[in-house]
Each structure stands twice: as structure tokens, then as C-alpha cells.
Tab-separated table of N, CA and C in Angstrom:
chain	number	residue	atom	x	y	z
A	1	UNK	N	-13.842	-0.347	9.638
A	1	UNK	CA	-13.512	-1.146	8.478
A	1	UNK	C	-12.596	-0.360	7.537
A	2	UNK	N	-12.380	1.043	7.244
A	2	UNK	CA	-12.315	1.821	6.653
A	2	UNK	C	-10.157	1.134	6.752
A	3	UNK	N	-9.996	1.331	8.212
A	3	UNK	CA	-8.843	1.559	8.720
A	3	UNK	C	-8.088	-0.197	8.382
A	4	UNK	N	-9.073	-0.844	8.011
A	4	UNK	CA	-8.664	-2.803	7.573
A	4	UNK	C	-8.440	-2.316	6.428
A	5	UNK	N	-9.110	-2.025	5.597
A	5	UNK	CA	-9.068	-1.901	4.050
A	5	UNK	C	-8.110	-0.913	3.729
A	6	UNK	N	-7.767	-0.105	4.410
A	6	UNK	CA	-6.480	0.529	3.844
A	6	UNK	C	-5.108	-0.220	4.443
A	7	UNK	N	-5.544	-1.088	5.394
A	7	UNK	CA	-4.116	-1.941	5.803
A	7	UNK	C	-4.054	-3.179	4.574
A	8	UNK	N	-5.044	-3.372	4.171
A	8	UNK	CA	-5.609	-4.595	3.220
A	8	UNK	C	-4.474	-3.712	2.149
A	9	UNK	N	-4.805	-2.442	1.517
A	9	UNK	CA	-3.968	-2.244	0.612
A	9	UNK	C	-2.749	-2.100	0.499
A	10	UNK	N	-2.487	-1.775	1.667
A	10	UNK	CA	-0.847	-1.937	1.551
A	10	UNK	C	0.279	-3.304	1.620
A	11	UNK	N	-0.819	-4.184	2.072
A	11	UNK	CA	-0.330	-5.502	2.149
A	11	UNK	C	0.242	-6.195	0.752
A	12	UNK	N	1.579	-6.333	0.677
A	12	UNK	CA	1.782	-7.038	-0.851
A	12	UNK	C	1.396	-8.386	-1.008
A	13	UNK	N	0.656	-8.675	-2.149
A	13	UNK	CA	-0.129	-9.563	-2.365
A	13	UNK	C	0.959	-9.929	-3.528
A	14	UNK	N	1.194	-11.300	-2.889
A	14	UNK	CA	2.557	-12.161	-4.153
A	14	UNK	C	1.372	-13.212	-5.513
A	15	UNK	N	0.605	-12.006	-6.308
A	15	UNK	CA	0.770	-12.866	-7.184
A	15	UNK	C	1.343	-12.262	-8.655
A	16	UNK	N	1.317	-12.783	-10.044
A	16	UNK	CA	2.030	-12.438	-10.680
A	16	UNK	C	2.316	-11.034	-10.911
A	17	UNK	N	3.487	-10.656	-11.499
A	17	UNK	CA	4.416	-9.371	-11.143
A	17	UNK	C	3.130	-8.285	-11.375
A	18	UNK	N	2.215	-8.241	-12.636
A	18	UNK	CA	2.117	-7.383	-12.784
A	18	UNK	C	0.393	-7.024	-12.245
A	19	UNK	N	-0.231	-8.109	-11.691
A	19	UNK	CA	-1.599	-7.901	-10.988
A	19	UNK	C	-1.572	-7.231	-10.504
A	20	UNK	N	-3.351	-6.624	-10.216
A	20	UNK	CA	-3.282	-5.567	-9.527
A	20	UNK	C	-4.658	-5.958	-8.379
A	21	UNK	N	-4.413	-6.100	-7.062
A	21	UNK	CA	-5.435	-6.017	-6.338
A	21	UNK	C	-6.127	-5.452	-5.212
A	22	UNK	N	-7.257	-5.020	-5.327
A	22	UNK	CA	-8.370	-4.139	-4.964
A	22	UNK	C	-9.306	-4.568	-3.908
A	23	UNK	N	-8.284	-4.748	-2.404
A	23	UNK	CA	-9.284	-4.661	-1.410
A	23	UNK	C	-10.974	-4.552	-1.237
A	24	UNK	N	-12.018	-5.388	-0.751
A	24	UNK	CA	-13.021	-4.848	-0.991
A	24	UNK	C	-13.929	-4.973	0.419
A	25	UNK	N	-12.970	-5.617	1.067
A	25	UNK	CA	-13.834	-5.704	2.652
A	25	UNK	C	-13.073	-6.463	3.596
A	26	UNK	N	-12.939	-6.253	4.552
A	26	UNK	CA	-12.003	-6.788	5.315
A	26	UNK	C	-12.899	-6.928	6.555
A	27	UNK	N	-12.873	-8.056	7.625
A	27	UNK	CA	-14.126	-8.032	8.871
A	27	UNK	C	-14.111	-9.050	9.388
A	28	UNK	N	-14.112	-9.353	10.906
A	28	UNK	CA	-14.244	-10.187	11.786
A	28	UNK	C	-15.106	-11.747	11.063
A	29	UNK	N	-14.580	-12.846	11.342
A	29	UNK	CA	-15.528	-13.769	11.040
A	29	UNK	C	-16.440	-13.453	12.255
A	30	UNK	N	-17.882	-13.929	11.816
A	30	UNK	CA	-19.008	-13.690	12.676
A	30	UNK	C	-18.884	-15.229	13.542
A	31	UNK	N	-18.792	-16.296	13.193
A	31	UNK	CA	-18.725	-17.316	13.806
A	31	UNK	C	-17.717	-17.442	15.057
A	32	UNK	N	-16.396	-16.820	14.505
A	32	UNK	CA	-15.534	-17.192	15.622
A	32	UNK	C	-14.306	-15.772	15.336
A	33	UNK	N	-14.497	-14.879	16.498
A	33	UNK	CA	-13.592	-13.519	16.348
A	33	UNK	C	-12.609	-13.892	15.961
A	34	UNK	N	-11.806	-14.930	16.218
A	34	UNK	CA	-10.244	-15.355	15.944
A	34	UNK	C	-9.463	-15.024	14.776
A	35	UNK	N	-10.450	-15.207	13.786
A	35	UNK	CA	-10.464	-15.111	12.243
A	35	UNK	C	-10.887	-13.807	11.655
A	36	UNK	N	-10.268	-13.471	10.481
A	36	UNK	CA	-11.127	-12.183	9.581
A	36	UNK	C	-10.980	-13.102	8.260
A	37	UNK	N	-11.942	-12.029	8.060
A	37	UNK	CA	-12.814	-12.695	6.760
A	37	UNK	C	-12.671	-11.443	5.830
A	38	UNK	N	-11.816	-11.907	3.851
A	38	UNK	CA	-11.379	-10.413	3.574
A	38	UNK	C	-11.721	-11.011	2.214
A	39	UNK	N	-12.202	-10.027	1.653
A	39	UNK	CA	-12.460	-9.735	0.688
A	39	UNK	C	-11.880	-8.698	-0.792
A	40	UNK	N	-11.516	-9.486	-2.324
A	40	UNK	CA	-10.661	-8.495	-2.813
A	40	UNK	C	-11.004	-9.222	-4.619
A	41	UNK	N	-10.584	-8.964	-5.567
A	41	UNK	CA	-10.362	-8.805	-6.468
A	41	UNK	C	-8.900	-9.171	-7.129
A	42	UNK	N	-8.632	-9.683	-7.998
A	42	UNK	CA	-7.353	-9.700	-8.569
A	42	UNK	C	-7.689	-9.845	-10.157
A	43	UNK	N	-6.540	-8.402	-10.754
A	43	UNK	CA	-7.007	-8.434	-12.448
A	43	UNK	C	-5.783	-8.873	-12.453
A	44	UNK	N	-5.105	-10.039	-13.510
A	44	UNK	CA	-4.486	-10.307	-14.095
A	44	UNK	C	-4.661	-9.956	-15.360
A	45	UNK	N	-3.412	-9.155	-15.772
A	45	UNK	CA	-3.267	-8.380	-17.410
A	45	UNK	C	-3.598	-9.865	-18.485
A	46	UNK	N	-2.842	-9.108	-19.728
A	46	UNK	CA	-3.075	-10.512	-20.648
A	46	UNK	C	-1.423	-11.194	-20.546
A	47	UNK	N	-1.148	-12.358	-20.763
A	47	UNK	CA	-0.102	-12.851	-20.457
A	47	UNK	C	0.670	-12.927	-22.138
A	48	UNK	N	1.686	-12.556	-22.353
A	48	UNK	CA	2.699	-12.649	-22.744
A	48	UNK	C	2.992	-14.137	-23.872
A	49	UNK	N	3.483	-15.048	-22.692
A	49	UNK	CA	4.276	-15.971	-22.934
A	49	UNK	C	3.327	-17.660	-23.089
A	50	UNK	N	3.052	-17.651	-24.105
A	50	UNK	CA	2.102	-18.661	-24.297
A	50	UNK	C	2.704	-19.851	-25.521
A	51	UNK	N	2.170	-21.510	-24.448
A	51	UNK	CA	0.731	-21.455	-24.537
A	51	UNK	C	1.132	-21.025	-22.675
A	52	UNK	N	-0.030	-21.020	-22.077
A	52	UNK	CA	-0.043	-20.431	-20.715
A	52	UNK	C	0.617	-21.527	-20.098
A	53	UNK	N	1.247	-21.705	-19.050
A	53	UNK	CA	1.567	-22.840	-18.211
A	53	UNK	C	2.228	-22.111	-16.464
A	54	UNK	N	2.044	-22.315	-15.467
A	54	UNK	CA	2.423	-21.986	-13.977
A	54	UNK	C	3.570	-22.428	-13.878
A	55	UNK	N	4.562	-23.284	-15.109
A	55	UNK	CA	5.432	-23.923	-14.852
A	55	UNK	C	6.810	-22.976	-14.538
A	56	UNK	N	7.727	-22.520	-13.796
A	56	UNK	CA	8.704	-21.741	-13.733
A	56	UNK	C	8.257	-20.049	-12.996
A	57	UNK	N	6.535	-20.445	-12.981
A	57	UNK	CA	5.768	-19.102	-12.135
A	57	UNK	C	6.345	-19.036	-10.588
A	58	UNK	N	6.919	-17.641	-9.877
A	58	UNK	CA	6.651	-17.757	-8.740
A	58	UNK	C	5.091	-18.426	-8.295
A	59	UNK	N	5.538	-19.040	-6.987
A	59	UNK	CA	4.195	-18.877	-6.742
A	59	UNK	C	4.371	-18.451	-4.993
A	60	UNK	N	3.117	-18.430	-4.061
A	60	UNK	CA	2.714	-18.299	-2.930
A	60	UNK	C	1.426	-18.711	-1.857
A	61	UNK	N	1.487	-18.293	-0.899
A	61	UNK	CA	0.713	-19.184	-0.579
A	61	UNK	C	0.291	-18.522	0.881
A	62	UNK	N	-1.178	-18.590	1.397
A	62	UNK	CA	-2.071	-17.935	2.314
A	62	UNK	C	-1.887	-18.334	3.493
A	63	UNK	N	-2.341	-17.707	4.250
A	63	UNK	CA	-2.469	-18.828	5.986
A	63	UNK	C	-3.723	-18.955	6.372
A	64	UNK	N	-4.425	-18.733	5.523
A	64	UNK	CA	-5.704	-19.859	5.765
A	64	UNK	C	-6.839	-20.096	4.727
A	65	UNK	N	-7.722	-20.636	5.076
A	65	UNK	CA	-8.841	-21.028	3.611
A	65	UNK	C	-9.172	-20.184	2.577
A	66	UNK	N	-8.720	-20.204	1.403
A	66	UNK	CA	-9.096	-18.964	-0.033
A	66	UNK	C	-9.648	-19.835	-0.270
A	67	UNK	N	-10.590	-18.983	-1.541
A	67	UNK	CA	-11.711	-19.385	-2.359
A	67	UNK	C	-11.440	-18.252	-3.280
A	68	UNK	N	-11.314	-19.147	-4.218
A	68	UNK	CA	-10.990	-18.084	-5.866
A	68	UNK	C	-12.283	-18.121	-6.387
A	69	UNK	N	-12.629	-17.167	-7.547
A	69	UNK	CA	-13.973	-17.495	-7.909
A	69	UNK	C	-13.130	-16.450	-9.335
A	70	UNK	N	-13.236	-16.932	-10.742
A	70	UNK	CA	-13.278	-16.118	-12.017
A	70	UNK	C	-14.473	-15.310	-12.762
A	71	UNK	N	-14.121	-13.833	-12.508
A	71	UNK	CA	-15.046	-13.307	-13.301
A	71	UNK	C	-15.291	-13.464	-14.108
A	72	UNK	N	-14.277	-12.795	-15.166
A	72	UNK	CA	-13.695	-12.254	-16.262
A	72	UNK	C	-12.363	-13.092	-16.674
A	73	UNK	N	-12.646	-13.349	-17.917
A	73	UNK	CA	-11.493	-14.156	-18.447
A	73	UNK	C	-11.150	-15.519	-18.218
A	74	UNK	N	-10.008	-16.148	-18.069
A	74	UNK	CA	-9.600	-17.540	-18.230
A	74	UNK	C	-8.138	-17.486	-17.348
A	75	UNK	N	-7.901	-18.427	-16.368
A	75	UNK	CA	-6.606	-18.708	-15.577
A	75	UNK	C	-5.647	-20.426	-15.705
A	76	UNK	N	-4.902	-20.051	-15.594
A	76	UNK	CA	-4.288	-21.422	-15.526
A	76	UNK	C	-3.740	-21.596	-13.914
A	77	UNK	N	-4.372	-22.421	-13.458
A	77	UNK	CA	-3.915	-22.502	-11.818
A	77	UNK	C	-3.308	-23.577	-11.685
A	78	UNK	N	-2.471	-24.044	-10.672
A	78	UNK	CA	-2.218	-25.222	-10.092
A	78	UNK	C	-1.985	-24.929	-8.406
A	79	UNK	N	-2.184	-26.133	-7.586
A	79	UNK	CA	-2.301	-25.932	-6.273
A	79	UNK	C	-1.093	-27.343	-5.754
A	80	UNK	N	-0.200	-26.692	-5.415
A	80	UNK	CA	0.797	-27.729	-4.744
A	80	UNK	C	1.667	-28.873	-5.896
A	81	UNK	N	1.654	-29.953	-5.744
A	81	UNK	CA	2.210	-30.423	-7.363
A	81	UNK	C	1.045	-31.149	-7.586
A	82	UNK	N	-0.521	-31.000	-8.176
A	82	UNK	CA	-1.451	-30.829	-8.779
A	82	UNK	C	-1.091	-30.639	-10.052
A	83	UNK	N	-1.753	-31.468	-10.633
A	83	UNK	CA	-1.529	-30.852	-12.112
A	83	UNK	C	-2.660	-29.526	-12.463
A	84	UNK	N	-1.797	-28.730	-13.234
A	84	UNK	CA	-3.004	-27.480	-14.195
A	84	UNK	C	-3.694	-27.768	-14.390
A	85	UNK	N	-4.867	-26.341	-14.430
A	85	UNK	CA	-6.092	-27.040	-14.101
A	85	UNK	C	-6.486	-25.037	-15.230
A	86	UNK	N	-7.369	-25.498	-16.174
A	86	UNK	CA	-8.037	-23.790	-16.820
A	86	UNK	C	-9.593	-23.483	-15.788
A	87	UNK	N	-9.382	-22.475	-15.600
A	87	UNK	CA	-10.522	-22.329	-14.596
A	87	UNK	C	-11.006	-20.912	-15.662
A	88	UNK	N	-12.625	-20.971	-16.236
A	88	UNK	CA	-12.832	-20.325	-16.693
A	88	UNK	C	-14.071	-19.045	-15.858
A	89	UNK	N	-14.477	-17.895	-16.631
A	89	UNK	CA	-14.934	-17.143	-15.979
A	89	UNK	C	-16.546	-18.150	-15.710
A	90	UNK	N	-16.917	-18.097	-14.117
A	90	UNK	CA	-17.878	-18.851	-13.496
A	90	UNK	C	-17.305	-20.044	-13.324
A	91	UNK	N	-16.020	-20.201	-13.184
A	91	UNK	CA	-15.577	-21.506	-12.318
A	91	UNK	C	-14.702	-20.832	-11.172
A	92	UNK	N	-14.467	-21.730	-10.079
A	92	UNK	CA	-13.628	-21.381	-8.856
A	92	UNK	C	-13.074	-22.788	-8.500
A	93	UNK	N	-12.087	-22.317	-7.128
A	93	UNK	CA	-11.588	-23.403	-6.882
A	93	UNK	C	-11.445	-22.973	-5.351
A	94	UNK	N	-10.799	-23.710	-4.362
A	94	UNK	CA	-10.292	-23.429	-3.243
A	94	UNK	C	-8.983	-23.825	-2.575
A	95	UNK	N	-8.425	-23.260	-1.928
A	95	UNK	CA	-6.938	-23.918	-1.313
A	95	UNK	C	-7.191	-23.706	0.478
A	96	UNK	N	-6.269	-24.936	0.562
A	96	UNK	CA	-6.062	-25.101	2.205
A	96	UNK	C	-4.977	-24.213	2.525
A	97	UNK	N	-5.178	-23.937	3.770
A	97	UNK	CA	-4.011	-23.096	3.859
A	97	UNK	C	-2.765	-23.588	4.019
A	98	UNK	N	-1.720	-22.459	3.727
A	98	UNK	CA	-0.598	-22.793	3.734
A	98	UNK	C	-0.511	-23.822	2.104
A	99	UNK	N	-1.502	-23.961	1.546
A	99	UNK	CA	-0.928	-24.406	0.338
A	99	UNK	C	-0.395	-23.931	-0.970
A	100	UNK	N	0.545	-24.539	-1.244
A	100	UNK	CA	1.372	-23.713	-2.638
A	100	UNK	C	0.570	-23.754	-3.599
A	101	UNK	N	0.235	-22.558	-4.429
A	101	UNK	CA	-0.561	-21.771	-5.205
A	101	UNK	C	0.084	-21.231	-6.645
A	102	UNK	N	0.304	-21.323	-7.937
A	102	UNK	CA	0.352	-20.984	-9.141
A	102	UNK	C	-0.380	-20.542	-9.765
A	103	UNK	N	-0.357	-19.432	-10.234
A	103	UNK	CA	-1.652	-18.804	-11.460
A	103	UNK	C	-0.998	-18.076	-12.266
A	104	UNK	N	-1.316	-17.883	-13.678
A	104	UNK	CA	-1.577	-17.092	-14.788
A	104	UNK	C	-2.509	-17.176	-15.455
A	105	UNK	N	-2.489	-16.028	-16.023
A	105	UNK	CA	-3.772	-15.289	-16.849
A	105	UNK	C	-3.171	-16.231	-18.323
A	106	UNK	N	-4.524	-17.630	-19.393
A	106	UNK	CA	-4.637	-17.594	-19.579
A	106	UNK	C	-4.538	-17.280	-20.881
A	107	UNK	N	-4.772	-15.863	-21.300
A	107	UNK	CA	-4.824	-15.377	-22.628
A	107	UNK	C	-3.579	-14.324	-23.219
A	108	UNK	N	-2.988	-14.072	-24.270
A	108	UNK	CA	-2.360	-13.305	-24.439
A	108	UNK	C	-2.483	-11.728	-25.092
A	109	UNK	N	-4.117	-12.204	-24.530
A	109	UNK	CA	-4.752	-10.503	-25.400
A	109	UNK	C	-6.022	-9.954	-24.451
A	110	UNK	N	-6.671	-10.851	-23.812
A	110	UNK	CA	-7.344	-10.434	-22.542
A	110	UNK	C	-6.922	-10.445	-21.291
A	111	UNK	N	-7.520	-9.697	-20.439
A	111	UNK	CA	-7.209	-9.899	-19.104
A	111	UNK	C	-8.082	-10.307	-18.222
A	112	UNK	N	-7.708	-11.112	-17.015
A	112	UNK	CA	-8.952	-11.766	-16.546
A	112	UNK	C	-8.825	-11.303	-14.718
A	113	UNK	N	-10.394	-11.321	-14.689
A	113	UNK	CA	-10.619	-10.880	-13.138
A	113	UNK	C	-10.620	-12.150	-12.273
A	114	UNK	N	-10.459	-12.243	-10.739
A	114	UNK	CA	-10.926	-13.358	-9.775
A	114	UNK	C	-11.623	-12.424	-8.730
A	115	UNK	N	-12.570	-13.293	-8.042
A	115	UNK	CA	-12.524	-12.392	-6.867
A	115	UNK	C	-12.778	-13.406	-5.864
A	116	UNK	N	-11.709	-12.993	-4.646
A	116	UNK	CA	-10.960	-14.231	-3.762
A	116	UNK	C	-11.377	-13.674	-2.257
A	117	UNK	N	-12.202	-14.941	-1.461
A	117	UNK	CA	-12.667	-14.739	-0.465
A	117	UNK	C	-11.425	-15.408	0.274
A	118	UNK	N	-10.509	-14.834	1.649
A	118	UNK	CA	-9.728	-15.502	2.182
A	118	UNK	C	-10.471	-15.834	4.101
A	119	UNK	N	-10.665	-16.615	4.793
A	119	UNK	CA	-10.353	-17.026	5.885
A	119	UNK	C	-9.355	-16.992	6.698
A	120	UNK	N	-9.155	-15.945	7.172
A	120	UNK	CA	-7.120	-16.321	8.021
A	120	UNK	C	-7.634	-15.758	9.454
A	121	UNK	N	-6.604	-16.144	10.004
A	121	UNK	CA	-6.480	-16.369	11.832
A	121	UNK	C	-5.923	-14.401	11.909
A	122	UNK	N	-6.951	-14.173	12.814
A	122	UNK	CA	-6.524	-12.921	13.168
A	122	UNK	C	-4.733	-12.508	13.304
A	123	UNK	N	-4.091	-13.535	13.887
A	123	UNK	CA	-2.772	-12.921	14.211
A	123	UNK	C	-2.544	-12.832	12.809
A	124	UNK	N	-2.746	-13.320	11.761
A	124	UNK	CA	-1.730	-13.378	10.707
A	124	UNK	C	-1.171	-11.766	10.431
A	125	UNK	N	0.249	-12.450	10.055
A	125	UNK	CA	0.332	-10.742	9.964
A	125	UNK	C	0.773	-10.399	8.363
A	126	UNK	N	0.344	-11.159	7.568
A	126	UNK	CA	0.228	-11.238	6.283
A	126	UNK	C	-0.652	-11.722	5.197
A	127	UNK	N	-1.642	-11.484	4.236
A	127	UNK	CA	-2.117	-12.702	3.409
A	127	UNK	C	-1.657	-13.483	2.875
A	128	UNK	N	-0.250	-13.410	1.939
A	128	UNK	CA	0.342	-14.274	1.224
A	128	UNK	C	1.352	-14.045	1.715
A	129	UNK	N	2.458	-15.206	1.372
A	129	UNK	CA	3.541	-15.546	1.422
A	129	UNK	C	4.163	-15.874	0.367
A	130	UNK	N	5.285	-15.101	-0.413
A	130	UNK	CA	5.866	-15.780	-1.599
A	130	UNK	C	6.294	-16.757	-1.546
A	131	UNK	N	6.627	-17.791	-2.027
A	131	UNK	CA	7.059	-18.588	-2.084
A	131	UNK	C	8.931	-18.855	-2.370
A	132	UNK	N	9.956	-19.284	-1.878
A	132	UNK	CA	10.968	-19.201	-2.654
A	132	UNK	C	11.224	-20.067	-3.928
């Protein structure tokens, strides 16, 4: 596992410029080898440019089932052309894969945690995909 989680870190994870995220387990789905099952963290700083909106945000997008879950703090998400949606700390959400994904942090003086369970097909040879 040791040798996933340091591939986990080097993997660039497209979300906003200045997040920072913290691998926390990386491992075979038990149901069906095909898949790994990974585990990680994402702190988003405090945001800037408010009021918050995903509108003009890069965004990106997984190759297979995430599950966001908010620690800490407050996000502004949107998933595909969905409208925004504030997901506060003890709310989550989920995306299908391959779906287009938007987030910012929320606040312009806190910073807020997620911590994001992903599902992807063993070949993948990436978690995210930026988006153009």
C-alpha cells in the first residue's frame, strides 16, 4: 500500500489552484479486483473572490464514482450544468463518473476540508481530468 500512496501523491489532482491533497489509502476494491478504492482529503484555503460562485472555475472530472463528504468549513459545488449547490461541514454529495465537477471554498477567511472516497477502474491511469 505504501508504494499506491506515494503514486496517489504524485498524481495531480485538478482541483482549485491552490488545494492541497493528502492521500490517505489507496486499495483493491474487495468486491471486484478491477477497481481501487482511494482514499484522500482536500483543504481548500479561504477564497478570495466573493460572493463564492464555480462560475468561470476550472473544473474536472474522475473516471469513476466519488463521494465528497465536508469536514471543515463550507463549499460551493456544482456537478455538470446543475445549478450550485453550498454543501456545509456534515453534508456530502456524489458524482458519476466522468462527470463535470466545480468547487470552491465558500468563505473568504476560512478554509474548508472534504474528504473524498473515489471508485475507479484499475486501468485508470489518472484520478482527475481537467477539464478544458
Amino acid at each position: 500500500m505504501r508504494t499506491e500512496l506515494l503514486a496517489l501523491a504524485m498524481i495531480a489532482v485538478a482541483a482549485p489552484a491552490a488545494a492541497q491533497v493528502t492521500p490517505l489509502m489507496s486499495e483493491p476494491l474487495g468486491l471486484d479486483a478491477n477497481y481501487t478504492t482511494t482514499m484522500l482529503t482536500v483543504d481548500l484555503p479561504p477564497n478570495a473572490k466573493q460572493p463564492a460562485t464555480t462560475m468561470g472555475t476550472a473544473g474536472h472530472r474522475h473516471p469513476g464514482s466519488t463521494y465528497a463528504y465536508v469536514v471543515k468549513g463550507e463549499v460551493v459545488n456544482r456537478l455538470g450544468d446543475q445549478t450550485e449547490r453550498r454543501y456545509k461541514a456534515g453534508e456530502g454529495w456524489s458524482e458519476t463518473p466522468n462527470q463535470a465537477h466545480y468547487i470552491v471554498n465558500a468563505s473568504a477567511t476560512e478554509p474548508a476540508r472534504l474528504v473524498v472516497v473515489m471508485v475507479t477502474p484499475k486501468a485508470a491511469t489518472s484520478l482527475t481530468e481537467p477539464l478544458k
